[in-house]
Amino acid sequence: VITLMNVLVVLTSLIAVIFSSMYYYNSREFIELLLGQPVKRTSVFLGQYLGVSLSLSLSLLLGLLVPFVFYGSLDGVIVKQVAVLLASGVFQNFIFSAIAYNLAVANENRIKGFGYAIFVWLFLAVLYDGTFLMLLMSYNEYPLEKFSLVATLLNPVDLSRILILLQLDISALMGYTGAVFKQFFGTGLGVLCAVSMLVLWVLLPVWRLKRLAVKKDF
């Protein structure tokens, strides 16, 4: 499951960014045709976004569930672990597809829009963790428990990683920070905060996409 977690967190978000950006830029002529019809702009853009996100999520669910069911691995505790794994993957698809669509709609130049989308993924998946660790090491003499929790909540990739790791009961390998995460995210309030932040990470880009769709001029 740890291997699946790494593939899920890194590749799922990357595929969502790449596929969403490519799909938007390749279908711009079709979007212009639709906008010439009596159809709401928000319906066109949000419909495409939901279509891409749901397709990616469905392929993820089938791709992960079929092997588990085929090999009879869905029994006991692993069912909950797989459920959290799949839920995190679905959230990653919706979040990064929304981010990619925002950047693509805002940039006419496909190279620039595609580059911005890849940079956002690279920052959230790789650079954010490096910066976070450098800050923790530089200020390790100060109480950083609340800072660590807030910094984790602000990154959907790290948030998904933490939720999956806590389901695997290996938070002890993360040391003192893992104990702090388990103490917070292991409670009902912690899970509610984590899910709320993931939902917020979906809703905010979608809200901005609606505003961009209304003002978009081809």
mmCIF file of N, CA and C in Angstrom, residues 16-31 34 44-45 47-53 55 101 104 110 114:
data_model
loop_
_atom_site.group_PDB
_atom_site.id
_atom_site.type_symbol
_atom_site.label_atom_id
_atom_site.label_comp_id
_atom_site.label_asym_id
_atom_site.label_seq_id
_atom_site.Cartn_x
_atom_site.Cartn_y
_atom_site.Cartn_z
ATOM 1 N N ALA A 16 -3.384 14.209 -13.835
ATOM 2 C CA ALA A 16 -4.524 15.122 -13.853
ATOM 3 C C ALA A 16 -4.133 16.479 -14.433
ATOM 4 N N VAL A 17 -2.969 16.981 -14.041
ATOM 5 C CA VAL A 17 -2.503 18.272 -14.550
ATOM 6 C C VAL A 17 -2.243 18.206 -16.052
ATOM 7 N N ILE A 18 -1.509 17.188 -16.487
ATOM 8 C CA ILE A 18 -1.139 17.077 -17.899
ATOM 9 C C ILE A 18 -2.372 16.848 -18.767
ATOM 10 N N PHE A 19 -3.202 15.883 -18.374
ATOM 11 C CA PHE A 19 -4.351 15.527 -19.197
ATOM 12 C C PHE A 19 -5.356 16.677 -19.282
ATOM 13 N N SER A 20 -5.604 17.362 -18.173
ATOM 14 C CA SER A 20 -6.569 18.465 -18.172
ATOM 15 C C SER A 20 -6.087 19.618 -19.041
ATOM 16 N N SER A 21 -4.809 19.964 -18.925
ATOM 17 C CA SER A 21 -4.268 21.049 -19.748
ATOM 18 C C SER A 21 -4.332 20.702 -21.231
ATOM 19 N N MET A 22 -3.891 19.500 -21.572
ATOM 20 C CA MET A 22 -3.896 19.082 -22.973
ATOM 21 C C MET A 22 -5.321 19.033 -23.521
ATOM 22 N N TYR A 23 -6.260 18.541 -22.723
ATOM 23 C CA TYR A 23 -7.635 18.419 -23.191
ATOM 24 C C TYR A 23 -8.247 19.788 -23.466
ATOM 25 N N TYR A 24 -7.980 20.743 -22.600
ATOM 26 C CA TYR A 24 -8.548 22.080 -22.810
ATOM 27 C C TYR A 24 -7.974 22.715 -24.074
ATOM 28 N N TYR A 25 -6.652 22.706 -24.211
ATOM 29 C CA TYR A 25 -6.046 23.373 -25.364
ATOM 30 C C TYR A 25 -6.405 22.682 -26.680
ATOM 31 N N ASN A 26 -6.577 21.369 -26.655
ATOM 32 C CA ASN A 26 -6.938 20.651 -27.880
ATOM 33 C C ASN A 26 -8.411 20.807 -28.250
ATOM 34 N N SER A 27 -9.227 21.244 -27.308
ATOM 35 C CA SER A 27 -10.661 21.373 -27.576
ATOM 36 C C SER A 27 -11.122 22.824 -27.601
ATOM 37 N N ARG A 28 -10.196 23.774 -27.768
ATOM 38 C CA ARG A 28 -10.586 25.181 -27.764
ATOM 39 C C ARG A 28 -11.524 25.523 -28.927
ATOM 40 N N GLU A 29 -11.262 24.945 -30.108
ATOM 41 C CA GLU A 29 -12.152 25.216 -31.240
ATOM 42 C C GLU A 29 -13.556 24.697 -30.963
ATOM 43 N N PHE A 30 -13.641 23.534 -30.331
ATOM 44 C CA PHE A 30 -14.952 22.976 -29.994
ATOM 45 C C PHE A 30 -15.658 23.839 -28.950
ATOM 46 N N ILE A 31 -14.892 24.399 -28.012
ATOM 47 C CA ILE A 31 -15.469 25.283 -27.000
ATOM 48 C C ILE A 31 -16.028 26.544 -27.672
ATOM 49 N N LEU A 34 -19.291 25.711 -29.202
ATOM 50 C CA LEU A 34 -20.355 25.586 -28.208
ATOM 51 C C LEU A 34 -20.810 26.948 -27.686
ATOM 52 N N VAL A 44 -20.454 25.184 -20.069
ATOM 53 C CA VAL A 44 -19.468 24.609 -20.992
ATOM 54 C C VAL A 44 -18.172 24.287 -20.254
ATOM 55 N N PHE A 45 -17.632 25.269 -19.540
ATOM 56 C CA PHE A 45 -16.339 25.080 -18.883
ATOM 57 C C PHE A 45 -16.437 24.098 -17.716
ATOM 58 N N GLY A 47 -18.707 21.830 -17.315
ATOM 59 C CA GLY A 47 -19.022 20.515 -17.864
ATOM 60 C C GLY A 47 -17.779 19.790 -18.339
ATOM 61 N N GLN A 48 -16.891 20.515 -19.011
ATOM 62 C CA GLN A 48 -15.639 19.895 -19.453
ATOM 63 C C GLN A 48 -14.766 19.495 -18.266
ATOM 64 N N TYR A 49 -14.698 20.394 -17.282
ATOM 65 C CA TYR A 49 -13.899 20.082 -16.090
ATOM 66 C C TYR A 49 -14.422 18.839 -15.375
ATOM 67 N N LEU A 50 -15.728 18.767 -15.173
ATOM 68 C CA LEU A 50 -16.312 17.611 -14.492
ATOM 69 C C LEU A 50 -16.144 16.347 -15.317
ATOM 70 N N GLY A 51 -16.255 16.480 -16.633
ATOM 71 C CA GLY A 51 -16.070 15.310 -17.488
ATOM 72 C C GLY A 51 -14.667 14.736 -17.379
ATOM 73 N N VAL A 52 -13.668 15.607 -17.402
ATOM 74 C CA VAL A 52 -12.279 15.152 -17.287
ATOM 75 C C VAL A 52 -12.013 14.574 -15.900
ATOM 76 N N SER A 53 -12.453 15.279 -14.862
ATOM 77 C CA SER A 53 -12.199 14.830 -13.491
ATOM 78 C C SER A 53 -12.883 13.499 -13.195
ATOM 79 N N SER A 55 -13.812 11.227 -15.368
ATOM 80 C CA SER A 55 -13.188 10.164 -16.168
ATOM 81 C C SER A 55 -11.891 9.675 -15.527
ATOM 82 N N TYR A 101 -7.119 23.568 -15.234
ATOM 83 C CA TYR A 101 -8.101 24.275 -16.052
ATOM 84 C C TYR A 101 -8.041 25.778 -15.804
ATOM 85 N N ALA A 104 -4.988 27.044 -17.641
ATOM 86 C CA ALA A 104 -5.147 26.947 -19.094
ATOM 87 C C ALA A 104 -6.103 28.023 -19.618
ATOM 88 N N ARG A 110 -0.424 28.067 -25.026
ATOM 89 C CA ARG A 110 -0.490 26.741 -24.415
ATOM 90 C C ARG A 110 0.818 26.333 -23.756
ATOM 91 N N PHE A 114 0.696 25.391 -19.928
ATOM 92 C CA PHE A 114 1.159 24.046 -19.582
ATOM 93 C C PHE A 114 2.335 24.114 -18.614
#
